[in-house]
């Protein structure tokens, strides 16, 4: 497997770097995990779309990747952009069921298990296809003030560990510069 985890802060060059990794490949699938609900997010999506070649195929998905296994494994390269949005969307699925994020330890464990299952399903669906999974390294920032912020930071950190353990390469983007963490 040739799985590359690309981590970094906001606007650190993560997506650009993943696109550079894919640029020499002909059949590229760009897995977009975001849900563009507000104007700023819609604008960000437009910028990302403009930055990538028109020949690339976009797959909008954040879960149930086994349904796309054949398509993903027939690609020359897959970019998943980004794991952060995938995690937040999975987390907010739970929020719809529980009022005001008042979750028990058991409910948090349940959510994290679902997230880990979806990460494993994604990686398994990619198979041996050369791939880059992009994600925000939120653990390097300030300590979140809110309970939900802390929960997300912790879940995100453990998710990165899970992907990093299975990745053949891990790169940390800092100021547009790729720093190899695992080769």
mmCIF file with all atom_site columns, C-alpha atoms in Angstrom:
data_model
loop_
_atom_site.group_PDB
_atom_site.id
_atom_site.type_symbol
_atom_site.label_atom_id
_atom_site.label_alt_id
_atom_site.label_comp_id
_atom_site.label_asym_id
_atom_site.label_entity_id
_atom_site.label_seq_id
_atom_site.pdbx_PDB_ins_code
_atom_site.Cartn_x
_atom_site.Cartn_y
_atom_site.Cartn_z
_atom_site.occupancy
_atom_site.B_iso_or_equiv
_atom_site.pdbx_formal_charge
_atom_site.auth_seq_id
_atom_site.auth_comp_id
_atom_site.auth_asym_id
_atom_site.auth_atom_id
_atom_site.pdbx_PDB_model_num
ATOM 1   C CA . UNK A 1 1   ? 0.000   0.000  0.000   1.00 0.00 ? 1   UNK A CA 1
ATOM 2   C CA . UNK A 1 2   ? 1.129   3.500  -0.723  1.00 0.00 ? 2   UNK A CA 1
ATOM 3   C CA . UNK A 1 3   ? -0.824  5.613  1.747   1.00 0.00 ? 3   UNK A CA 1
ATOM 4   C CA . UNK A 1 4   ? 0.491   9.080  2.525   1.00 0.00 ? 4   UNK A CA 1
ATOM 5   C CA . UNK A 1 5   ? -0.892  11.079 5.475   1.00 0.00 ? 5   UNK A CA 1
ATOM 6   C CA . UNK A 1 6   ? -0.436  14.837 4.986   1.00 0.00 ? 6   UNK A CA 1
ATOM 7   C CA . UNK A 1 7   ? -0.924  16.834 8.199   1.00 0.00 ? 7   UNK A CA 1
ATOM 8   C CA . UNK A 1 8   ? -0.597  20.532 8.929   1.00 0.00 ? 8   UNK A CA 1
ATOM 9   C CA . UNK A 1 9   ? -2.250  23.629 10.250  1.00 0.00 ? 9   UNK A CA 1
ATOM 10  C CA . UNK A 1 10  ? -4.819  25.750 8.454   1.00 0.00 ? 10  UNK A CA 1
ATOM 11  C CA . UNK A 1 11  ? -3.456  27.151 5.171   1.00 0.00 ? 11  UNK A CA 1
ATOM 12  C CA . UNK A 1 12  ? -0.154  25.303 5.631   1.00 0.00 ? 12  UNK A CA 1
ATOM 13  C CA . UNK A 1 13  ? -0.138  23.945 2.064   1.00 0.00 ? 13  UNK A CA 1
ATOM 14  C CA . UNK A 1 14  ? -1.551  20.472 2.791   1.00 0.00 ? 14  UNK A CA 1
ATOM 15  C CA . UNK A 1 15  ? -3.967  20.312 -0.142  1.00 0.00 ? 15  UNK A CA 1
ATOM 16  C CA . UNK A 1 16  ? -1.469  21.826 -2.559  1.00 0.00 ? 16  UNK A CA 1
ATOM 17  C CA . UNK A 1 17  ? 1.136   19.247 -1.505  1.00 0.00 ? 17  UNK A CA 1
ATOM 18  C CA . UNK A 1 18  ? -1.324  16.358 -1.936  1.00 0.00 ? 18  UNK A CA 1
ATOM 19  C CA . UNK A 1 19  ? -2.169  17.693 -5.394  1.00 0.00 ? 19  UNK A CA 1
ATOM 20  C CA . UNK A 1 20  ? 1.546   17.773 -6.239  1.00 0.00 ? 20  UNK A CA 1
ATOM 21  C CA . UNK A 1 21  ? 1.794   14.109 -5.207  1.00 0.00 ? 21  UNK A CA 1
ATOM 22  C CA . UNK A 1 22  ? -1.080  13.297 -7.584  1.00 0.00 ? 22  UNK A CA 1
ATOM 23  C CA . UNK A 1 23  ? 0.039   15.536 -10.458 1.00 0.00 ? 23  UNK A CA 1
ATOM 24  C CA . UNK A 1 24  ? 2.020   12.876 -12.351 1.00 0.00 ? 24  UNK A CA 1
ATOM 25  C CA . UNK A 1 25  ? -0.930  10.470 -12.362 1.00 0.00 ? 25  UNK A CA 1
ATOM 26  C CA . UNK A 1 26  ? -3.563  10.330 -15.071 1.00 0.00 ? 26  UNK A CA 1
ATOM 27  C CA . UNK A 1 27  ? -6.686  8.948  -13.373 1.00 0.00 ? 27  UNK A CA 1
ATOM 28  C CA . UNK A 1 28  ? -7.049  10.874 -10.100 1.00 0.00 ? 28  UNK A CA 1
ATOM 29  C CA . UNK A 1 29  ? -10.046 10.760 -7.774  1.00 0.00 ? 29  UNK A CA 1
ATOM 30  C CA . UNK A 1 30  ? -10.481 13.645 -5.351  1.00 0.00 ? 30  UNK A CA 1
ATOM 31  C CA . UNK A 1 31  ? -12.607 12.574 -2.374  1.00 0.00 ? 31  UNK A CA 1
ATOM 32  C CA . UNK A 1 32  ? -14.246 15.709 -0.971  1.00 0.00 ? 32  UNK A CA 1
ATOM 33  C CA . UNK A 1 33  ? -15.483 15.150 2.587   1.00 0.00 ? 33  UNK A CA 1
ATOM 34  C CA . UNK A 1 34  ? -16.712 18.675 3.396   1.00 0.00 ? 34  UNK A CA 1
ATOM 35  C CA . UNK A 1 35  ? -20.305 19.810 3.548   1.00 0.00 ? 35  UNK A CA 1
ATOM 36  C CA . UNK A 1 36  ? -20.421 23.341 2.138   1.00 0.00 ? 36  UNK A CA 1
ATOM 37  C CA . UNK A 1 37  ? -23.241 24.863 4.177   1.00 0.00 ? 37  UNK A CA 1
ATOM 38  C CA . UNK A 1 38  ? -22.133 28.491 4.518   1.00 0.00 ? 38  UNK A CA 1
ATOM 39  C CA . UNK A 1 39  ? -20.778 31.053 2.052   1.00 0.00 ? 39  UNK A CA 1
ATOM 40  C CA . UNK A 1 40  ? -17.169 30.930 3.268   1.00 0.00 ? 40  UNK A CA 1
ATOM 41  C CA . UNK A 1 41  ? -17.096 27.148 2.935   1.00 0.00 ? 41  UNK A CA 1
ATOM 42  C CA . UNK A 1 42  ? -18.677 27.339 -0.514  1.00 0.00 ? 42  UNK A CA 1
ATOM 43  C CA . UNK A 1 43  ? -15.959 29.812 -1.522  1.00 0.00 ? 43  UNK A CA 1
ATOM 44  C CA . UNK A 1 44  ? -13.240 27.498 -0.162  1.00 0.00 ? 44  UNK A CA 1
ATOM 45  C CA . UNK A 1 45  ? -14.687 24.587 -2.161  1.00 0.00 ? 45  UNK A CA 1
ATOM 46  C CA . UNK A 1 46  ? -14.680 26.730 -5.331  1.00 0.00 ? 46  UNK A CA 1
ATOM 47  C CA . UNK A 1 47  ? -11.006 27.635 -4.781  1.00 0.00 ? 47  UNK A CA 1
ATOM 48  C CA . UNK A 1 48  ? -10.073 23.980 -4.291  1.00 0.00 ? 48  UNK A CA 1
ATOM 49  C CA . UNK A 1 49  ? -11.990 23.002 -7.438  1.00 0.00 ? 49  UNK A CA 1
ATOM 50  C CA . UNK A 1 50  ? -10.236 25.717 -9.451  1.00 0.00 ? 50  UNK A CA 1
ATOM 51  C CA . UNK A 1 51  ? -6.844  24.525 -8.189  1.00 0.00 ? 51  UNK A CA 1
ATOM 52  C CA . UNK A 1 52  ? -7.178  20.983 -9.493  1.00 0.00 ? 52  UNK A CA 1
ATOM 53  C CA . UNK A 1 53  ? -7.189  19.716 -13.081 1.00 0.00 ? 53  UNK A CA 1
ATOM 54  C CA . UNK A 1 54  ? -10.566 19.359 -14.778 1.00 0.00 ? 54  UNK A CA 1
ATOM 55  C CA . UNK A 1 55  ? -9.674  15.761 -15.698 1.00 0.00 ? 55  UNK A CA 1
ATOM 56  C CA . UNK A 1 56  ? -9.796  14.670 -12.051 1.00 0.00 ? 56  UNK A CA 1
ATOM 57  C CA . UNK A 1 57  ? -12.947 12.988 -10.814 1.00 0.00 ? 57  UNK A CA 1
ATOM 58  C CA . UNK A 1 58  ? -14.569 14.331 -7.646  1.00 0.00 ? 58  UNK A CA 1
ATOM 59  C CA . UNK A 1 59  ? -16.286 11.941 -5.261  1.00 0.00 ? 59  UNK A CA 1
ATOM 60  C CA . UNK A 1 60  ? -18.267 13.605 -2.485  1.00 0.00 ? 60  UNK A CA 1
ATOM 61  C CA . UNK A 1 61  ? -18.278 11.191 0.458   1.00 0.00 ? 61  UNK A CA 1
ATOM 62  C CA . UNK A 1 62  ? -17.393 11.145 4.131   1.00 0.00 ? 62  UNK A CA 1
ATOM 63  C CA . UNK A 1 63  ? -18.462 7.621  5.121   1.00 0.00 ? 63  UNK A CA 1
ATOM 64  C CA . UNK A 1 64  ? -19.390 4.188  3.731   1.00 0.00 ? 64  UNK A CA 1
ATOM 65  C CA . UNK A 1 65  ? -16.354 4.023  1.460   1.00 0.00 ? 65  UNK A CA 1
ATOM 66  C CA . UNK A 1 66  ? -16.744 0.311  0.760   1.00 0.00 ? 66  UNK A CA 1
ATOM 67  C CA . UNK A 1 67  ? -19.530 1.324  -1.650  1.00 0.00 ? 67  UNK A CA 1
ATOM 68  C CA . UNK A 1 68  ? -16.832 3.103  -3.716  1.00 0.00 ? 68  UNK A CA 1
ATOM 69  C CA . UNK A 1 69  ? -14.107 0.448  -3.384  1.00 0.00 ? 69  UNK A CA 1
ATOM 70  C CA . UNK A 1 70  ? -14.038 -0.582 -7.066  1.00 0.00 ? 70  UNK A CA 1
ATOM 71  C CA . UNK A 1 71  ? -13.888 3.025  -8.277  1.00 0.00 ? 71  UNK A CA 1
ATOM 72  C CA . UNK A 1 72  ? -11.168 3.975  -5.763  1.00 0.00 ? 72  UNK A CA 1
ATOM 73  C CA . UNK A 1 73  ? -9.031  0.937  -6.542  1.00 0.00 ? 73  UNK A CA 1
ATOM 74  C CA . UNK A 1 74  ? -9.223  1.563  -10.299 1.00 0.00 ? 74  UNK A CA 1
ATOM 75  C CA . UNK A 1 75  ? -7.741  5.061  -9.897  1.00 0.00 ? 75  UNK A CA 1
ATOM 76  C CA . UNK A 1 76  ? -4.058  5.867  -10.383 1.00 0.00 ? 76  UNK A CA 1
ATOM 77  C CA . UNK A 1 77  ? -4.119  8.130  -7.311  1.00 0.00 ? 77  UNK A CA 1
ATOM 78  C CA . UNK A 1 78  ? -6.692  9.183  -4.699  1.00 0.00 ? 78  UNK A CA 1
ATOM 79  C CA . UNK A 1 79  ? -6.703  12.349 -2.595  1.00 0.00 ? 79  UNK A CA 1
ATOM 80  C CA . UNK A 1 80  ? -8.967  12.417 0.472   1.00 0.00 ? 80  UNK A CA 1
ATOM 81  C CA . UNK A 1 81  ? -9.405  16.050 1.502   1.00 0.00 ? 81  UNK A CA 1
ATOM 82  C CA . UNK A 1 82  ? -9.880  16.101 4.337   1.00 0.00 ? 82  UNK A CA 1
ATOM 83  C CA . UNK A 1 83  ? -10.014 13.747 7.300   1.00 0.00 ? 83  UNK A CA 1
ATOM 84  C CA . UNK A 1 84  ? -10.860 16.680 9.590   1.00 0.00 ? 84  UNK A CA 1
ATOM 85  C CA . UNK A 1 85  ? -14.179 17.298 7.828   1.00 0.00 ? 85  UNK A CA 1
ATOM 86  C CA . UNK A 1 86  ? -14.885 13.576 7.756   1.00 0.00 ? 86  UNK A CA 1
ATOM 87  C CA . UNK A 1 87  ? -14.417 13.399 11.534  1.00 0.00 ? 87  UNK A CA 1
ATOM 88  C CA . UNK A 1 88  ? -16.533 16.476 12.214  1.00 0.00 ? 88  UNK A CA 1
ATOM 89  C CA . UNK A 1 89  ? -19.372 15.232 10.017  1.00 0.00 ? 89  UNK A CA 1
ATOM 90  C CA . UNK A 1 90  ? -19.337 11.850 11.769  1.00 0.00 ? 90  UNK A CA 1
ATOM 91  C CA . UNK A 1 91  ? -19.265 13.604 15.133  1.00 0.00 ? 91  UNK A CA 1
ATOM 92  C CA . UNK A 1 92  ? -22.200 15.830 14.207  1.00 0.00 ? 92  UNK A CA 1
ATOM 93  C CA . UNK A 1 93  ? -24.258 12.815 13.139  1.00 0.00 ? 93  UNK A CA 1
ATOM 94  C CA . UNK A 1 94  ? -24.283 11.979 16.843  1.00 0.00 ? 94  UNK A CA 1
ATOM 95  C CA . UNK A 1 95  ? -25.137 15.567 17.810  1.00 0.00 ? 95  UNK A CA 1
ATOM 96  C CA . UNK A 1 96  ? -28.411 15.293 15.912  1.00 0.00 ? 96  UNK A CA 1
ATOM 97  C CA . UNK A 1 97  ? -29.418 12.518 18.306  1.00 0.00 ? 97  UNK A CA 1
ATOM 98  C CA . UNK A 1 98  ? -28.211 14.062 21.554  1.00 0.00 ? 98  UNK A CA 1
ATOM 99  C CA . UNK A 1 99  ? -29.243 17.530 22.727  1.00 0.00 ? 99  UNK A CA 1
ATOM 100 C CA . UNK A 1 100 ? -26.520 20.138 23.390  1.00 0.00 ? 100 UNK A CA 1
ATOM 101 C CA . UNK A 1 101 ? -23.596 17.696 23.268  1.00 0.00 ? 101 UNK A CA 1
ATOM 102 C CA . UNK A 1 102 ? -24.362 16.305 26.699  1.00 0.00 ? 102 UNK A CA 1
ATOM 103 C CA . UNK A 1 103 ? -22.799 12.928 26.038  1.00 0.00 ? 103 UNK A CA 1
ATOM 104 C CA . UNK A 1 104 ? -21.880 10.208 28.462  1.00 0.00 ? 104 UNK A CA 1
ATOM 105 C CA . UNK A 1 105 ? -18.491 8.499  28.347  1.00 0.00 ? 105 UNK A CA 1
ATOM 106 C CA . UNK A 1 106 ? -20.209 5.523  26.717  1.00 0.00 ? 106 UNK A CA 1
ATOM 107 C CA . UNK A 1 107 ? -21.723 7.725  23.998  1.00 0.00 ? 107 UNK A CA 1
ATOM 108 C CA . UNK A 1 108 ? -18.335 9.290  23.287  1.00 0.00 ? 108 UNK A CA 1
ATOM 109 C CA . UNK A 1 109 ? -16.788 5.831  23.046  1.00 0.00 ? 109 UNK A CA 1
ATOM 110 C CA . UNK A 1 110 ? -19.545 4.807  20.629  1.00 0.00 ? 110 UNK A CA 1
ATOM 111 C CA . UNK A 1 111 ? -18.889 7.831  18.393  1.00 0.00 ? 111 UNK A CA 1
ATOM 112 C CA . UNK A 1 112 ? -15.155 7.209  18.379  1.00 0.00 ? 112 UNK A CA 1
ATOM 113 C CA . UNK A 1 113 ? -15.673 3.546  17.495  1.00 0.00 ? 113 UNK A CA 1
ATOM 114 C CA . UNK A 1 114 ? -17.825 4.593  14.525  1.00 0.00 ? 114 UNK A CA 1
ATOM 115 C CA . UNK A 1 115 ? -15.119 7.050  13.456  1.00 0.00 ? 115 UNK A CA 1
ATOM 116 C CA . UNK A 1 116 ? -12.427 4.359  13.689  1.00 0.00 ? 116 UNK A CA 1
ATOM 117 C CA . UNK A 1 117 ? -14.609 1.929  11.718  1.00 0.00 ? 117 UNK A CA 1
ATOM 118 C CA . UNK A 1 118 ? -15.087 4.535  8.982   1.00 0.00 ? 118 UNK A CA 1
ATOM 119 C CA . UNK A 1 119 ? -11.340 5.297  8.875   1.00 0.00 ? 119 UNK A CA 1
ATOM 120 C CA . UNK A 1 120 ? -10.559 1.592  8.542   1.00 0.00 ? 120 UNK A CA 1
ATOM 121 C CA . UNK A 1 121 ? -13.244 1.247  5.859   1.00 0.00 ? 121 UNK A CA 1
ATOM 122 C CA . UNK A 1 122 ? -11.706 4.174  3.946   1.00 0.00 ? 122 UNK A CA 1
ATOM 123 C CA . UNK A 1 123 ? -8.188  2.745  4.085   1.00 0.00 ? 123 UNK A CA 1
ATOM 124 C CA . UNK A 1 124 ? -9.422  -0.732 3.142   1.00 0.00 ? 124 UNK A CA 1
ATOM 125 C CA . UNK A 1 125 ? -11.401 0.721  0.206   1.00 0.00 ? 125 UNK A CA 1
ATOM 126 C CA . UNK A 1 126 ? -8.257  2.479  -1.046  1.00 0.00 ? 126 UNK A CA 1
ATOM 127 C CA . UNK A 1 127 ? -6.462  -0.864 -1.108  1.00 0.00 ? 127 UNK A CA 1
ATOM 128 C CA . UNK A 1 128 ? -3.072  -0.557 -2.787  1.00 0.00 ? 128 UNK A CA 1
ATOM 129 C CA . UNK A 1 129 ? -4.017  2.565  -4.767  1.00 0.00 ? 129 UNK A CA 1
ATOM 130 C CA . UNK A 1 130 ? -1.452  5.331  -4.177  1.00 0.00 ? 130 UNK A CA 1
ATOM 131 C CA . UNK A 1 131 ? -3.303  7.801  -1.956  1.00 0.00 ? 131 UNK A CA 1
ATOM 132 C CA . UNK A 1 132 ? -2.941  10.929 0.146   1.00 0.00 ? 132 UNK A CA 1
ATOM 133 C CA . UNK A 1 133 ? -5.176  11.636 3.119   1.00 0.00 ? 133 UNK A CA 1
ATOM 134 C CA . UNK A 1 134 ? -5.092  15.319 4.118   1.00 0.00 ? 134 UNK A CA 1
ATOM 135 C CA . UNK A 1 135 ? -5.917  16.433 7.667   1.00 0.00 ? 135 UNK A CA 1
ATOM 136 C CA . UNK A 1 136 ? -5.590  19.404 10.002  1.00 0.00 ? 136 UNK A CA 1
ATOM 137 C CA . UNK A 1 137 ? -3.248  18.885 12.934  1.00 0.00 ? 137 UNK A CA 1
ATOM 138 C CA . UNK A 1 138 ? -5.440  20.538 15.546  1.00 0.00 ? 138 UNK A CA 1
ATOM 139 C CA . UNK A 1 139 ? -3.380  19.264 18.466  1.00 0.00 ? 139 UNK A CA 1
ATOM 140 C CA . UNK A 1 140 ? -0.644  21.843 17.891  1.00 0.00 ? 140 UNK A CA 1
ATOM 141 C CA . UNK A 1 141 ? -2.892  24.846 18.518  1.00 0.00 ? 141 UNK A CA 1
ATOM 142 C CA . UNK A 1 142 ? -4.231  26.477 21.622  1.00 0.00 ? 142 UNK A CA 1
ATOM 143 C CA . UNK A 1 143 ? -6.082  24.388 24.187  1.00 0.00 ? 143 UNK A CA 1
ATOM 144 C CA . UNK A 1 144 ? -9.778  24.543 23.252  1.00 0.00 ? 144 UNK A CA 1
ATOM 145 C CA . UNK A 1 145 ? -12.028 26.388 25.698  1.00 0.00 ? 145 UNK A CA 1
ATOM 146 C CA . UNK A 1 146 ? -15.103 24.291 25.026  1.00 0.00 ? 146 UNK A CA 1
ATOM 147 C CA . UNK A 1 147 ? -15.894 20.738 25.984  1.00 0.00 ? 147 UNK A CA 1
ATOM 148 C CA . UNK A 1 148 ? -16.666 19.904 22.344  1.00 0.00 ? 148 UNK A CA 1
ATOM 149 C CA . UNK A 1 149 ? -13.390 21.463 21.184  1.00 0.00 ? 149 UNK A CA 1
ATOM 150 C CA . UNK A 1 150 ? -11.462 19.247 23.590  1.00 0.00 ? 150 UNK A CA 1
ATOM 151 C CA . UNK A 1 151 ? -13.419 16.175 22.496  1.00 0.00 ? 151 UNK A CA 1
ATOM 152 C CA . UNK A 1 152 ? -12.742 16.919 18.833  1.00 0.00 ? 152 UNK A CA 1
ATOM 153 C CA . UNK A 1 153 ? -9.036  17.569 19.418  1.00 0.00 ? 153 UNK A CA 1
ATOM 154 C CA . UNK A 1 154 ? -8.661  14.269 21.274  1.00 0.00 ? 154 UNK A CA 1
ATOM 155 C CA . UNK A 1 155 ? -10.639 12.235 18.734  1.00 0.00 ? 155 UNK A CA 1
ATOM 156 C CA . UNK A 1 156 ? -8.706  13.868 15.904  1.00 0.00 ? 156 UNK A CA 1
ATOM 157 C CA . UNK A 1 157 ? -5.361  13.079 17.522  1.00 0.00 ? 157 UNK A CA 1
ATOM 158 C CA . UNK A 1 158 ? -6.264  9.415  17.977  1.00 0.00 ? 158 UNK A CA 1
ATOM 159 C CA . UNK A 1 159 ? -7.595  9.258  14.398  1.00 0.00 ? 159 UNK A CA 1
ATOM 160 C CA . UNK A 1 160 ? -4.292  10.631 13.098  1.00 0.00 ? 160 UNK A CA 1
ATOM 161 C CA . UNK A 1 161 ? -2.426  7.996  15.084  1.00 0.00 ? 161 UNK A CA 1
ATOM 162 C CA . UNK A 1 162 ? -4.645  5.321  13.523  1.00 0.00 ? 162 UNK A CA 1
ATOM 163 C CA . UNK A 1 163 ? -4.028  6.547  9.964   1.00 0.00 ? 163 UNK A CA 1
ATOM 164 C CA . UNK A 1 164 ? -0.348  7.241  10.625  1.00 0.00 ? 164 UNK A CA 1
ATOM 165 C CA . UNK A 1 165 ? 0.194   3.676  11.836  1.00 0.00 ? 165 UNK A CA 1
ATOM 166 C CA . UNK A 1 166 ? -1.163  2.314  8.540   1.00 0.00 ? 166 UNK A CA 1
ATOM 167 C CA . UNK A 1 167 ? 0.417   4.951  6.289   1.00 0.00 ? 167 UNK A CA 1
ATOM 168 C CA . UNK A 1 168 ? 3.658   4.263  4.479   1.00 0.00 ? 168 UNK A CA 1
ATOM 169 C CA . UNK A 1 169 ? 4.497   7.983  4.617   1.00 0.00 ? 169 UNK A CA 1
ATOM 170 C CA . UNK A 1 170 ? 3.539   10.887 6.882   1.00 0.00 ? 170 UNK A CA 1
ATOM 171 C CA . UNK A 1 171 ? 4.351   14.501 6.041   1.00 0.00 ? 171 UNK A CA 1
ATOM 172 C CA . UNK A 1 172 ? 3.816   17.544 8.259   1.00 0.00 ? 172 UNK A CA 1
ATOM 173 C CA . UNK A 1 173 ? 3.316   20.789 6.343   1.00 0.00 ? 173 UNK A CA 1
ATOM 174 C CA . UNK A 1 174 ? 4.702   23.921 8.000   1.00 0.00 ? 174 UNK A CA 1
ATOM 175 C CA . UNK A 1 175 ? 4.622   27.285 6.183   1.00 0.00 ? 175 UNK A CA 1
ATOM 176 C CA . UNK A 1 176 ? 4.243   25.485 2.855   1.00 0.00 ? 176 UNK A CA 1
ATOM 177 C CA . UNK A 1 177 ? 7.279   23.304 3.522   1.00 0.00 ? 177 UNK A CA 1
ATOM 178 C CA . UNK A 1 178 ? 6.866   19.513 3.686   1.00 0.00 ? 178 UNK A CA 1
ATOM 179 C CA . UNK A 1 179 ? 8.606   17.895 6.649   1.00 0.00 ? 179 UNK A CA 1
ATOM 180 C CA . UNK A 1 180 ? 8.886   14.116 6.329   1.00 0.00 ? 180 UNK A CA 1
ATOM 181 C CA . UNK A 1 181 ? 7.823   12.426 9.568   1.00 0.00 ? 181 UNK A CA 1
ATOM 182 C CA . UNK A 1 182 ? 7.651   8.841  8.283   1.00 0.00 ? 182 UNK A CA 1
ATOM 183 C CA . UNK A 1 183 ? 9.140   7.420  5.084   1.00 0.00 ? 183 UNK A CA 1
#
